Coordinates of C-alpha atoms and ligand atoms in Angstrom, one line a residue:
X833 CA 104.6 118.8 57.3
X834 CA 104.0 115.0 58.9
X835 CA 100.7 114.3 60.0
X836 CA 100.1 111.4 62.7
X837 CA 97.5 109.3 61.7
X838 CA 93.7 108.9 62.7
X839 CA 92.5 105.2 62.8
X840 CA 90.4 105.8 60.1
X841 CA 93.4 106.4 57.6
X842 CA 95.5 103.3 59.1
X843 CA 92.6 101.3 58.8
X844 CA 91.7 102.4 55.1
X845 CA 95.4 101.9 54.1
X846 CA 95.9 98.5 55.4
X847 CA 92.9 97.3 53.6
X848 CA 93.4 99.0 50.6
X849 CA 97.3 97.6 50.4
X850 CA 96.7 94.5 51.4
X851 CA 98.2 94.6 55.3
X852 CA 94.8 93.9 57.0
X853 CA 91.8 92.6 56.6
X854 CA 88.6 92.1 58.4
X855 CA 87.8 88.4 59.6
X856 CA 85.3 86.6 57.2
X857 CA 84.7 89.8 55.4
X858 CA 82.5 88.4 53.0
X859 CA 80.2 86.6 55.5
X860 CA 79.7 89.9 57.2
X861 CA 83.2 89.1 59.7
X862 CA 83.6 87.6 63.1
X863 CA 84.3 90.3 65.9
X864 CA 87.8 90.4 67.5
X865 CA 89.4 88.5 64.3
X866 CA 91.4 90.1 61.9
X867 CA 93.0 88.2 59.0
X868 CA 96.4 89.6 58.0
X869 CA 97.5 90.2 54.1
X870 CA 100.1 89.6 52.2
X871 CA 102.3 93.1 53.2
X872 CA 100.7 92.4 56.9
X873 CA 101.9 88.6 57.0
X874 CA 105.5 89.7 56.0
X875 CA 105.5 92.7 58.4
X876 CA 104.4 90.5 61.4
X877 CA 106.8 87.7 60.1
X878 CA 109.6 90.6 60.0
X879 CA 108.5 91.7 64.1
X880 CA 108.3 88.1 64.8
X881 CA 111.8 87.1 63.7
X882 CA 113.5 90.2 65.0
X883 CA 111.9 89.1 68.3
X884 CA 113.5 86.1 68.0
X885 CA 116.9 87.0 67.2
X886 CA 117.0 89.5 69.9
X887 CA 115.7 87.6 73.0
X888 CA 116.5 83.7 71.7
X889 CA 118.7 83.5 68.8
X890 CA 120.7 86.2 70.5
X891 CA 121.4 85.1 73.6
X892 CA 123.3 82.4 75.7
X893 CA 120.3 82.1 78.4
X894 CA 117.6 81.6 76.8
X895 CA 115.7 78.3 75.2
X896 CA 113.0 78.9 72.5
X897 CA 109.6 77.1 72.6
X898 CA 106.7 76.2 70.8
X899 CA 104.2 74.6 73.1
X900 CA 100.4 73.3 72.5
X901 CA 97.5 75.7 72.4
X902 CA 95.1 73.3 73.6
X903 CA 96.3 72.4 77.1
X904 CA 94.9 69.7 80.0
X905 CA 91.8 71.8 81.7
X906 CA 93.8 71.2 84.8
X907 CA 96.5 73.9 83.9
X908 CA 94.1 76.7 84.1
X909 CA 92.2 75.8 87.0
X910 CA 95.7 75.7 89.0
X911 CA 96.3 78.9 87.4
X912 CA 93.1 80.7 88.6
X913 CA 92.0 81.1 85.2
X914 CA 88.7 79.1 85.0
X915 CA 87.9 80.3 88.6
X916 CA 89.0 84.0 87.8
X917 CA 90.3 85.2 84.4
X918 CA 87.1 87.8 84.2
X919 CA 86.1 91.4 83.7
X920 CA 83.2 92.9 84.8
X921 CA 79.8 92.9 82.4
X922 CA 76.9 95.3 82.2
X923 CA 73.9 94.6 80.3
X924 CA 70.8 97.0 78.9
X925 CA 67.7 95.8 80.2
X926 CA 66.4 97.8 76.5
X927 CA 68.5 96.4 73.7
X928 CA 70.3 93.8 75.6
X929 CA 73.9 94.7 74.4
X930 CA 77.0 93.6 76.5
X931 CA 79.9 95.9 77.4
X932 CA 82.6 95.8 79.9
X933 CA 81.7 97.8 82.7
X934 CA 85.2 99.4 83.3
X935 CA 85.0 101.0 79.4
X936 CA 81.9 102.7 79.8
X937 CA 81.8 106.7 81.4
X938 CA 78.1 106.4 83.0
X939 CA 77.7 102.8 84.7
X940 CA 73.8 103.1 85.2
X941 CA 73.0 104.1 81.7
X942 CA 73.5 102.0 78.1
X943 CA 75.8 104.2 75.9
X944 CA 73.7 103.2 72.5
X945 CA 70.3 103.5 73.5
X946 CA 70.4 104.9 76.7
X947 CA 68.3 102.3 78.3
X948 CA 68.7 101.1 81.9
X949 CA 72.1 99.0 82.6
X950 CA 71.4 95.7 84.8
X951 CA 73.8 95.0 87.8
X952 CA 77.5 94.1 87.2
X953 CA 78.4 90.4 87.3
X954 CA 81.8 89.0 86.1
X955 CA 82.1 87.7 82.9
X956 CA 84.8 84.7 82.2
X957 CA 87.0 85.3 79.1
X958 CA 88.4 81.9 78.4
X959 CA 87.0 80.1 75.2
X960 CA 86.4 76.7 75.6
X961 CA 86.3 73.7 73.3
X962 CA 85.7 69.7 72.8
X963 CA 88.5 67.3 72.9
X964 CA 88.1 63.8 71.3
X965 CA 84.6 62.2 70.5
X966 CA 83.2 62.1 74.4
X967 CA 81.2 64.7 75.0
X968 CA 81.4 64.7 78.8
X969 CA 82.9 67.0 81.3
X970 CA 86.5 65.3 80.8
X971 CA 86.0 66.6 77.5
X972 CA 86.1 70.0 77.9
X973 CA 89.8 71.6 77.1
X974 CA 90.7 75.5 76.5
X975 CA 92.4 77.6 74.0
X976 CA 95.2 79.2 75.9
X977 CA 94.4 82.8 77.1
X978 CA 98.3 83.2 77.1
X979 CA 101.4 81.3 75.8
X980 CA 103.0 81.9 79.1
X981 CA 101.6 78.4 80.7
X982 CA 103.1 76.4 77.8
X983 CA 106.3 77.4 79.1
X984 CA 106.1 76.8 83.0
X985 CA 104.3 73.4 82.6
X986 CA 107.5 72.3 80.5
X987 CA 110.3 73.7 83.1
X988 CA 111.3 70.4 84.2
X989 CA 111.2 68.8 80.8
X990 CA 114.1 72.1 79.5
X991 CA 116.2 71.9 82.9
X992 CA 116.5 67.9 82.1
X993 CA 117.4 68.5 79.0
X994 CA 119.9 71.1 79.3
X995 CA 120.7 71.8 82.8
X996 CA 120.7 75.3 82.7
X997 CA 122.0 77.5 85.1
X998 CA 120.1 80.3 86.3
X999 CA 119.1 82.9 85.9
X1000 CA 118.0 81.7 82.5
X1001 CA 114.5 82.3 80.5
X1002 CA 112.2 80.2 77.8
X1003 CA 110.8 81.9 74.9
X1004 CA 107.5 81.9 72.9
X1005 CA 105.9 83.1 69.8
X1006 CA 102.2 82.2 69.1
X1007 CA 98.7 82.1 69.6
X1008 CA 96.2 83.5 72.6
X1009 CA 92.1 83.6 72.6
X1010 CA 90.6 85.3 74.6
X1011 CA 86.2 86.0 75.0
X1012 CA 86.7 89.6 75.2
X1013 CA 83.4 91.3 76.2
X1014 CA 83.9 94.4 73.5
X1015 CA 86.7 93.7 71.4
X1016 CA 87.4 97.2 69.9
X1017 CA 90.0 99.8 68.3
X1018 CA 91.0 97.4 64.9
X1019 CA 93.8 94.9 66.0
X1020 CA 94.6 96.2 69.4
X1021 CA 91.4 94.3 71.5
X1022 CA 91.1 90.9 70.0
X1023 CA 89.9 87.8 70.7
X1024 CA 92.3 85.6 68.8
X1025 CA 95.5 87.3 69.4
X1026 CA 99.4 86.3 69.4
X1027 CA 102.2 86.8 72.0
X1028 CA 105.5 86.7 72.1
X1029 CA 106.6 85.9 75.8
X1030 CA 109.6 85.5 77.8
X1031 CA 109.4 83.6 81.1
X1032 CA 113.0 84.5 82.6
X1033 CA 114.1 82.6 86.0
X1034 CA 115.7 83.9 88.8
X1035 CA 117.0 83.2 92.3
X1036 CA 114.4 84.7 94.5
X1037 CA 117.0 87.4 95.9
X1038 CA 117.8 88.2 92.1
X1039 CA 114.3 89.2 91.2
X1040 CA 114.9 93.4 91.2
X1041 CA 117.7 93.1 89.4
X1042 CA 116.4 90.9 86.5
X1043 CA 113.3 92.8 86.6
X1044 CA 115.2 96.2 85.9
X1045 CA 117.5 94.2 83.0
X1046 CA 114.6 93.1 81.0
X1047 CA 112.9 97.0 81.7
X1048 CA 115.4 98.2 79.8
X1049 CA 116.3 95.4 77.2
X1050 CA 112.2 96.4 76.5
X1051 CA 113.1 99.9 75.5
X1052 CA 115.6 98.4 73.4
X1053 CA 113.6 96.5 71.7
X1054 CA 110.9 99.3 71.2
X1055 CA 113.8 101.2 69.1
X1056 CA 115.0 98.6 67.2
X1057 CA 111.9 97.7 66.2
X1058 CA 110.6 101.3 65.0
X1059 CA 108.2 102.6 67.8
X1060 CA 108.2 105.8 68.4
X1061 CA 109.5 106.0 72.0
X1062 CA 108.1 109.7 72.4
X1063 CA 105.0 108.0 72.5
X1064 CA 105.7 105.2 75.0
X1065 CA 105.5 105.7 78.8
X1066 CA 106.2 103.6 81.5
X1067 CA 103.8 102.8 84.5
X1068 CA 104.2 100.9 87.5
X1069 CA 101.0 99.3 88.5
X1070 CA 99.3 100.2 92.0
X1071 CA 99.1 97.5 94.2
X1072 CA 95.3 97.2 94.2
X1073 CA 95.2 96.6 90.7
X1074 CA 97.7 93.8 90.1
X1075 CA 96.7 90.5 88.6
X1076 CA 96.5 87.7 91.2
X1077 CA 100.2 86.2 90.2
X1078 CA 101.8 89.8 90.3
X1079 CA 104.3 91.6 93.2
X1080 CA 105.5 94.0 90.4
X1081 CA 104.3 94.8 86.8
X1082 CA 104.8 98.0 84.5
X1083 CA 103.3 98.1 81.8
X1084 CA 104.4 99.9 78.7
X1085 CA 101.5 102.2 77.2
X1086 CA 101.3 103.5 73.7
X1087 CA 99.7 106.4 72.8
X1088 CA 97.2 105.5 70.0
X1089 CA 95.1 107.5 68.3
X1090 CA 91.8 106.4 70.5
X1091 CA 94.1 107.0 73.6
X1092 CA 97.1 105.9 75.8
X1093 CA 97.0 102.1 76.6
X1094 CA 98.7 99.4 77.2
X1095 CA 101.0 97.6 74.3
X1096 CA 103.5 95.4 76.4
X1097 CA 103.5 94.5 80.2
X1098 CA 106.5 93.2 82.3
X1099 CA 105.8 91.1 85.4
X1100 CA 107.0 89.9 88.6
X1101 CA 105.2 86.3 88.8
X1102 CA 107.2 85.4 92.0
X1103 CA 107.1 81.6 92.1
X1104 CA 103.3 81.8 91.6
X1105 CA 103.4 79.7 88.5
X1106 CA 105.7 76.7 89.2
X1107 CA 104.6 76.5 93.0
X1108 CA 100.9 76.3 92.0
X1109 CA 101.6 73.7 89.3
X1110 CA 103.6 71.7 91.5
X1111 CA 101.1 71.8 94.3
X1112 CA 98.4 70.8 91.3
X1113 CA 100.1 68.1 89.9
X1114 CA 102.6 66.6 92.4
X1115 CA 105.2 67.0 90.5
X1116 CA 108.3 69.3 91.8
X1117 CA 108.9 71.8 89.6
X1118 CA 111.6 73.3 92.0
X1119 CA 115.7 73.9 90.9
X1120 CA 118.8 72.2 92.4
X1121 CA 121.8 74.1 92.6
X1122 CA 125.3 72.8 92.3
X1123 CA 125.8 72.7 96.0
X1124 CA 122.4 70.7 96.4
X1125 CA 119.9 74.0 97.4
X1126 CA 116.9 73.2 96.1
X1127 CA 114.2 75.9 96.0
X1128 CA 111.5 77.3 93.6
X1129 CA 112.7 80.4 91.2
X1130 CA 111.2 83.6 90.9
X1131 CA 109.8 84.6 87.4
X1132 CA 109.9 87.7 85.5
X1133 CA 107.9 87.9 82.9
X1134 CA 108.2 90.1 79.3
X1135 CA 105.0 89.6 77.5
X1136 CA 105.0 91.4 74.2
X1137 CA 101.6 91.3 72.3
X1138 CA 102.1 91.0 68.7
X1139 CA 98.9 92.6 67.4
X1140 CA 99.5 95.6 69.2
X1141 CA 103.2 95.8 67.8
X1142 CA 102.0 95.8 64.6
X1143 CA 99.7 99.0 65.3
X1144 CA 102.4 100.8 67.1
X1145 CA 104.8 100.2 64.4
X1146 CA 102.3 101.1 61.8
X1147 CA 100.9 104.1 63.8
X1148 CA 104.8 105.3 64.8
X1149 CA 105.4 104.7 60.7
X1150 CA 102.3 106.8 59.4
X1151 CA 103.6 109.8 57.8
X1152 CA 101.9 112.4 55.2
X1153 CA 104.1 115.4 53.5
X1154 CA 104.8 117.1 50.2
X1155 CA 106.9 115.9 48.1
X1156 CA 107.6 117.0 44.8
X1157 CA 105.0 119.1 44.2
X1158 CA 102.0 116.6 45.5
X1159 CA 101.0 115.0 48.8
X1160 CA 102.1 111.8 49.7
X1161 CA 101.0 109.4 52.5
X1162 CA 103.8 106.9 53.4
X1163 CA 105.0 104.5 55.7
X1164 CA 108.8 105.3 57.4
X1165 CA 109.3 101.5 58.8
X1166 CA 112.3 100.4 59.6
X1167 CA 114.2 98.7 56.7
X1168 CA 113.9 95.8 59.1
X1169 CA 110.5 95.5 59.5
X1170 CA 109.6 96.8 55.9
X1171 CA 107.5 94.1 54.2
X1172 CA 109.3 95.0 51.1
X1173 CA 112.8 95.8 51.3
X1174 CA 113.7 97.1 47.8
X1175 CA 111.5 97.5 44.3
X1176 CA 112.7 97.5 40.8
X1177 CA 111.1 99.2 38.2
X1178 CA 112.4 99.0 34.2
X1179 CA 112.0 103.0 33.8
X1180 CA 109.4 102.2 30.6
X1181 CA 108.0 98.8 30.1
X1182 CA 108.0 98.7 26.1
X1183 CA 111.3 98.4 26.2
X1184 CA 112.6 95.1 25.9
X1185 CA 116.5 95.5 26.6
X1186 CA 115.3 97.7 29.8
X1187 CA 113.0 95.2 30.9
X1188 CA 115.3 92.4 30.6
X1189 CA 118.3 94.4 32.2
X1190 CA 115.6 95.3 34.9
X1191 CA 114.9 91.3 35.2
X1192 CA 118.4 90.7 35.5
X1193 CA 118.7 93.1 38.9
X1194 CA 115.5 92.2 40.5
X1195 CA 116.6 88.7 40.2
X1196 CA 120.3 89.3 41.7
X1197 CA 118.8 90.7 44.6
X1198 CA 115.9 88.5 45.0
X1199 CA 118.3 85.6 45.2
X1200 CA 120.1 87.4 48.2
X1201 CA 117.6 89.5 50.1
X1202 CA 113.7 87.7 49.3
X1203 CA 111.4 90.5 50.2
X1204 CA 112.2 92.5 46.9
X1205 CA 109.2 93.7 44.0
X1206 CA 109.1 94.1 41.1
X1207 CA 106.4 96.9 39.5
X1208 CA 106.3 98.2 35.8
X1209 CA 102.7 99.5 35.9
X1210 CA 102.2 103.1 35.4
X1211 CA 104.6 105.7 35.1
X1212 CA 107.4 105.9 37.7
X1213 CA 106.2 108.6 39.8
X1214 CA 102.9 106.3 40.3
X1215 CA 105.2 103.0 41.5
X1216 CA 107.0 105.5 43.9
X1217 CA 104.0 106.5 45.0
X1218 CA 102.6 103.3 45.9
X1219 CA 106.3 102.2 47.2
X1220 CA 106.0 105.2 49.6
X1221 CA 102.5 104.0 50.9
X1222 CA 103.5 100.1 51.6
X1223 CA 106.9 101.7 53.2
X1224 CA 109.6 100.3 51.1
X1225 CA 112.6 102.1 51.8
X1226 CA 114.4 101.9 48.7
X1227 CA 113.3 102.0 44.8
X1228 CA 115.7 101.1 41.7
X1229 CA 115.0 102.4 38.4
X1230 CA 117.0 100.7 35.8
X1231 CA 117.4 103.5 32.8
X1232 CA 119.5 103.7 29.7
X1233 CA 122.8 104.7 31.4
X1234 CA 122.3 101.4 33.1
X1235 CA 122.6 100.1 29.5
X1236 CA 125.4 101.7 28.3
X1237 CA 124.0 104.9 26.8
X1238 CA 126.1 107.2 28.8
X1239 CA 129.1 105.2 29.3
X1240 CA 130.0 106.2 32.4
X1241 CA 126.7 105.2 33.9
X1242 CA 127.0 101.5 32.4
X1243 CA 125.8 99.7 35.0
X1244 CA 124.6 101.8 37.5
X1245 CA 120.7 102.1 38.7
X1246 CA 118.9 105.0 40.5
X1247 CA 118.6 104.8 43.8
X1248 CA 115.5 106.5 45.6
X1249 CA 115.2 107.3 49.1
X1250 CA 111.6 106.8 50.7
X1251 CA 112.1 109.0 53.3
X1252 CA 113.9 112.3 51.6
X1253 CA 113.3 111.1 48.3
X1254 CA 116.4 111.6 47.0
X1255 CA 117.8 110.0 44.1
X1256 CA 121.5 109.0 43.5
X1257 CA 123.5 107.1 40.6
X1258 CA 124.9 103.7 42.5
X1259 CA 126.2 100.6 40.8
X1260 CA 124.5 97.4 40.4
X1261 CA 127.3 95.8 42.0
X1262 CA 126.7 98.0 45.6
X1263 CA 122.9 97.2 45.7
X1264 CA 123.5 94.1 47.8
X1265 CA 125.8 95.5 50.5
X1266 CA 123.5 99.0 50.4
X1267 CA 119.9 97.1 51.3
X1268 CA 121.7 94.4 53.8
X1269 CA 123.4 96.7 55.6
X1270 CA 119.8 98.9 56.7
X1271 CA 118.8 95.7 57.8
X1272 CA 121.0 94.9 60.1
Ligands
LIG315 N1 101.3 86.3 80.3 C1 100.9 87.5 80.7 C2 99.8 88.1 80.0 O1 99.2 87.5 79.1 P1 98.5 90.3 79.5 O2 98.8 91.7 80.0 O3 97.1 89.8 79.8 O4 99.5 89.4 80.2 C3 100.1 90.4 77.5 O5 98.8 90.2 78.0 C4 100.1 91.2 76.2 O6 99.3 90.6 75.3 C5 99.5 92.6 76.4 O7 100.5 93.5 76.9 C6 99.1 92.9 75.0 O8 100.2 93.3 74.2 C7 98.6 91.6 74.5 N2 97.1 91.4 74.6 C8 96.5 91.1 75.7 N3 95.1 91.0 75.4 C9 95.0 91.3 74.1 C10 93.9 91.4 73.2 N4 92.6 91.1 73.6 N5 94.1 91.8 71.9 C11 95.4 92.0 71.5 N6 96.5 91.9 72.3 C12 96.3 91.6 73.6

């Protein structure tokens, strides 16, 4: 029987297996920072990439970026950022801790200590920082709250350089702060986060159309990635509660173990973005078209948090059952994502002509497809088990036969399914084809 996991057991195993780690554990951590390990590093990289062969690589309309984090202070107040980018704050007048008035059930009373809770006031979320050795008020820049700005302020620069026609989009993987009030729930409230964003534009008339395209190219992408879609649900945001630059947004909500919120939004930015910034800076961000037309396009906007893909993938992977007589924990990712596609084991480790055969194998593959292990520690039911908890989909267990004892088998390995745990004879010469292909 599968069990869906608590937060507790996620949180336990991605420590324990090196996915995820506290920030600055050993100085007692920094709240809303996570540092990601070595199995959490390649599974991010994996989400990250797929990302970008799906909505860049992939396609003929759209133009990647990689723009600054640190931006000219001007950029966010013409966004409404500095003046507005907020959420309300409550304090206890008792033991003076902070929380964000909209997360809390009773908004007169402190839900640690029960003290009185002062009036609301709204609390600013962008981190600021010193540029360059004057310490003055020109000085003061800001860590982007999202990578979306790096994309509009360089518009002009892409449509110089590759007169696109529209609709078209730009493309961004990479870093976001923001000074959440209570950042909470492991990796899915933090305060140094990363997005992957599209900014798509459109002819204003277009907008519905584009908007509905990139709706379902979202549920696309929740498949291929390896979210469990049962668990994802659409919602179009009321009116009254859009952000300041938004006619239209859905957003995407997981259900997570501490709840059903959001994990990607998509947005109808109008021409909020490069109308402001050409207002701010006097520079005309608008489009000519063939015939001449010059006008401002419409955006929609896929934003994609990358945190939050990596719980939903983890939390849509999380699987416990019986297998073989014992329970198991394990992780069903995708081949695709899997940090590690394929291990190879030398069935015993005393055994020089196995090892070496084994050697041989792990190095073949290795050579071809890079996120391969290798494990000889314990006996072989341990390395499965611990195969099973990091996710890997497929184990190899060079043997004898593989040697030559049973002729027939010369050459061959064992093949091990994570999933069914099934075992079958294959030869060495198939592994290749067998691990590339469930990564396609
Ligand atoms: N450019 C639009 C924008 O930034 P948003 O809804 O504020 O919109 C987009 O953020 C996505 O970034 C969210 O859907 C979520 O996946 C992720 N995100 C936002 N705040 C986050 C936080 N504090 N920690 C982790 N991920 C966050």
């Amino acid at each position: 029987m599968e069990h869906q996991a608590t937060m507790e057991k996620l949180i336990a195993l991605a420590k324990r297996r090196g996915f995820i780690y506290q920030g600055s554990e050993i100085y007692g951590g920094l709240a809303g920072t996570y540092d990601y390990g070595p199995l959490g590093t390649a599974l991010k990289n994996n989400i990250k990439n797929l990302w970008w062969k799906m909505f860049v690589d992939g396609r003929d309309d759209m133009y990647g970026m990689d723009a600054a984090v640190l931006m000219n202070g001007r950029v966010w107040e013409t966004t409404g950022h500095v003046a507005g980018f907020a959420d309300p704050l409550v304090e206890c007048t008792k033991c003076k801790k902070r929380f964000r008035a909209d997360q809390i059930p009773d908004r007169t009373k402190c839900p640690e200590c029960g003290g009185a809770l002062g009036s609301e006031r709204q609390f600013n979320m962008m981190l600021s920082t010193r540029v360059g050795a004057m310490e003055d008020s020109s000085s003061v820049s800001y860590l982007r709250p999202e990578t979306a700005q790096g994309m509009f302020v360089n518009f002009k620069n892409v449509v110089d350089s590759f007169h696109p026609k529209l609709p078209f989009g730009m493309g961004q993987v990479g870093k976001a702060f923001r000074n959440e009030i209570t950042p909470r729930d492991f990796i899915f409230r933090l305060r140094e986060l990363e997005q992957m964003e599209i900014e798509y534009f459109v002819r204003p008339e277009d907008w519905e159309r584009a908007f509905e395209e990139w709706r379902v190219a979202m549920g696309e992408w929740l498949k291929a990635v390896g979210i469990d879609t049962s668990r994802v649900h659409e919602v179009d945001i009321a009116p009254e509660d859009l952000a300041h630059y938004s006619k239209r947004t859905i957003d995407f909500e997981f259900e997570y173990p501490f709840g059903q919120k959001e994990l990607y939004g998509l947005a109808y930015r109008t021409d909020f973005d490069l109308g402001s910034h050409t207002k701010a800076s006097s520079v005309d961000l608008s489009y000519i078209e063939e015939d001449g037309t010059r006008f401002m396009p419409h955006v929609i906007e896929p934003s994609f948090g990358v945190d939050r893909t990596v719980l939903a993938v983890m939390l849509s992977a999380y699987a416990e059952d019986e297998l073989g007589g014992g329970g198991r924990t394990y992780l069903k990712f995708h081949p695709r994502v899997a940090p590690v596609k394929a291990a190879v084991f030398p069935l015993m480790k005393n055994k020089p002509e196995l090892v070496a055969k084994a050697r041989e194998v792990y190095q073949a593959l290795k050579a071809e497809i890079p996120q391969v292990m290798w494990d000889d520690n314990g006996n072989v039911g341990k390395r499965y088990r611990r195969q099973d908890e990091i996710g890997t989909p497929f184990c190899i267990t060079v043997d004898f036969d593989t040697l030559g004892e049973n002729a027939d088998l010369k050459d061959t390995i064992t093949l091990r399914d994570r999933d069914t745990g099934e075992q079958r004879r294959v030869p060495v010469s198939e592994l290749i084809e067998i691990i590339k292909k469930s990564i396609r």
